[in-house]
Coordinates of C-alpha atoms in Angstrom, one line a residue:
E141 CA 4.6 37.1 11.2
S142 CA 1.5 38.5 9.7
G143 CA 0.9 38.6 5.9
H144 CA 1.7 42.3 5.9
C145 CA 5.3 43.4 6.4
T146 CA 7.5 45.9 4.7
T147 CA 10.6 45.2 2.6
Q148 CA 12.7 46.6 5.4
D149 CA 11.0 44.3 7.9
A150 CA 11.7 41.4 5.6
R151 CA 15.4 42.3 5.1
S152 CA 15.9 42.8 8.8
A153 CA 14.3 39.5 9.5
I154 CA 16.5 37.7 7.0
I155 CA 19.7 39.3 8.2
K156 CA 18.8 38.5 11.8
E157 CA 17.7 35.0 11.2
F158 CA 20.3 33.8 8.8
A159 CA 23.4 35.9 9.5
G160 CA 26.4 33.6 9.8
V161 CA 24.6 30.4 9.0
W162 CA 25.1 30.3 5.2
P163 CA 28.3 28.2 5.3
M164 CA 26.6 25.6 7.6
L165 CA 23.4 25.8 5.5
L166 CA 25.3 25.1 2.2
A167 CA 27.2 22.2 3.9
Q168 CA 23.8 20.7 4.8
V169 CA 22.5 21.2 1.3
T170 CA 25.6 19.5 -0.1
E171 CA 25.1 16.6 2.3
S172 CA 21.3 16.3 1.5
V173 CA 22.0 16.2 -2.3
Q174 CA 24.6 13.4 -1.7
Q175 CA 22.1 11.5 0.5
L176 CA 19.4 11.9 -2.2
F177 CA 21.5 9.8 -4.6
R178 CA 22.2 7.1 -1.9
I179 CA 18.5 6.1 -1.4
K180 CA 18.3 2.3 -1.6
A181 CA 15.4 0.1 -2.8
E182 CA 14.6 -0.8 0.8
A183 CA 14.0 2.9 1.7
M184 CA 11.7 3.3 -1.4
G185 CA 9.7 0.2 -0.2
N186 CA 9.2 1.8 3.2
L187 CA 8.1 5.0 1.5
R188 CA 5.5 3.1 -0.5
S189 CA 4.1 1.7 2.7
N190 CA 4.5 5.1 4.4
T191 CA 6.3 3.5 7.3
D192 CA 9.6 5.3 6.9
S193 CA 9.9 8.5 8.8
S194 CA 13.2 9.5 7.2
I195 CA 12.1 10.4 3.6
V196 CA 10.3 13.7 3.3
C197 CA 8.1 13.4 0.2
A198 CA 5.0 14.9 -1.3
V199 CA 3.1 13.9 -4.5
S200 CA 0.9 16.4 -6.4
D201 CA -1.5 16.0 -9.2
P202 CA -0.8 18.5 -12.0
S203 CA -3.9 17.5 -13.9
K204 CA -6.1 19.1 -11.2
V205 CA -6.7 22.8 -10.6
D206 CA -3.8 24.3 -8.5
C207 CA -1.8 21.0 -8.5
P208 CA -3.0 19.7 -5.1
M209 CA -1.0 17.3 -3.0
V210 CA -2.4 13.8 -3.1
F211 CA 0.2 12.1 -0.8
V212 CA 2.6 13.2 1.9
S213 CA 5.0 11.0 3.8
K214 CA 5.1 10.5 7.5
A215 CA 8.5 12.4 7.5
F216 CA 6.8 15.3 5.7
E217 CA 4.2 15.5 8.5
L218 CA 6.9 15.3 11.2
M219 CA 9.1 18.0 9.5
T220 CA 6.4 20.5 8.7
G221 CA 3.9 19.9 11.5
Y222 CA 1.1 19.6 8.9
D223 CA -0.7 16.3 8.8
S224 CA -2.0 14.6 5.7
D225 CA -5.6 15.5 6.5
F226 CA -4.6 19.2 6.3
C227 CA -2.3 18.8 3.3
L228 CA -4.2 16.6 0.9
G229 CA -6.1 18.6 -1.6
R230 CA -4.0 21.8 -1.0
N231 CA -1.2 23.2 -3.0
C232 CA 2.3 23.0 -1.4
R233 CA 2.2 26.8 -1.1
V234 CA 0.9 26.3 2.4
L235 CA 4.6 25.9 3.3
Q236 CA 5.6 29.4 2.0
P237 CA 6.2 32.3 4.4
N238 CA 3.1 34.2 5.5
C239 CA 5.0 37.5 4.9
K240 CA 4.3 38.3 1.3
V241 CA 7.2 40.7 0.9
L242 CA 9.6 38.1 2.4
N243 CA 8.2 35.3 0.3
D244 CA 8.3 37.4 -2.9
M245 CA 11.9 38.6 -2.2
L246 CA 13.3 35.1 -1.5
N247 CA 11.1 32.7 -3.3
G248 CA 9.7 34.7 -6.2
Q249 CA 11.8 33.3 -9.0
E250 CA 11.7 29.8 -7.7
R251 CA 7.9 29.8 -7.4
E252 CA 7.8 30.8 -11.1
R253 CA 10.2 28.0 -12.1
M254 CA 8.1 25.5 -10.1
R255 CA 4.8 26.7 -11.6
D256 CA 6.3 26.3 -15.1
F257 CA 7.6 22.9 -14.2
C258 CA 4.3 21.6 -12.9
Q259 CA 2.6 22.8 -16.1
D260 CA 5.1 21.3 -18.5
P261 CA 5.7 17.6 -18.2
K262 CA 8.4 17.8 -20.9
I263 CA 10.7 19.3 -18.2
G264 CA 12.1 16.1 -16.7
N265 CA 13.1 17.4 -13.2
L266 CA 13.8 20.5 -11.2
T267 CA 15.9 21.3 -8.2
S268 CA 14.9 24.3 -6.2
F269 CA 15.8 25.9 -2.9
L270 CA 13.0 27.7 -1.0
L271 CA 12.4 29.3 2.3
N272 CA 9.4 27.5 3.9
E273 CA 7.6 27.7 7.2
M274 CA 6.5 24.9 9.5
M275 CA 2.9 24.9 10.9
G276 CA 4.0 26.9 13.9
G277 CA 5.8 29.6 11.8
R278 CA 9.4 28.4 12.3
R279 CA 11.3 28.9 9.0
F280 CA 13.5 26.4 7.3
W281 CA 15.3 26.1 4.0
N282 CA 13.9 23.4 1.8
L283 CA 15.9 21.8 -0.9
L284 CA 13.4 20.3 -3.4
Y285 CA 13.9 17.8 -6.1
L286 CA 10.8 17.6 -8.3
T287 CA 10.2 15.1 -11.1
H288 CA 7.3 14.2 -13.3
V289 CA 6.1 10.6 -13.1
E290 CA 3.3 8.8 -14.7
V291 CA 1.3 6.0 -13.0
E292 CA -1.2 4.0 -15.1
G293 CA -1.3 6.9 -17.6
H294 CA -2.0 9.6 -14.9
P295 CA 0.6 12.4 -14.4
Y296 CA 2.0 13.2 -11.0
V297 CA 4.7 15.5 -9.6
L298 CA 7.0 13.8 -7.0

């Protein structure tokens, strides 16, 4: 979709695309949250070496202008269609819907919460649920878990 659409276009698109899938979507969210807490040390080791294609992860630098991504996992590249060469140095907003009306309607409050989170390291973590788009424009619901980490005195958002 282009960046210009009406509120009615956005509502129609949402109804058409997601009608009847909410129960299944919520079941997937529940399963994803449960899996998040089952991650083992082995999986984290694979993530560190960026050889694991099952953990979708991005790391951003909140000390830089616009909190750019400084790392994306192989699974992030596979899921979104965006490779690290494209992502690094850009804000994760590249994943948000191109239709401004749709993005504002569905993601507006969450975008504000995430912006506040990135600017305030006192907020320990944040869970958010956003509509995103893959490189080709296919939409997907993204369950995000964000946390502040510090490595050698430098802040990051994971």
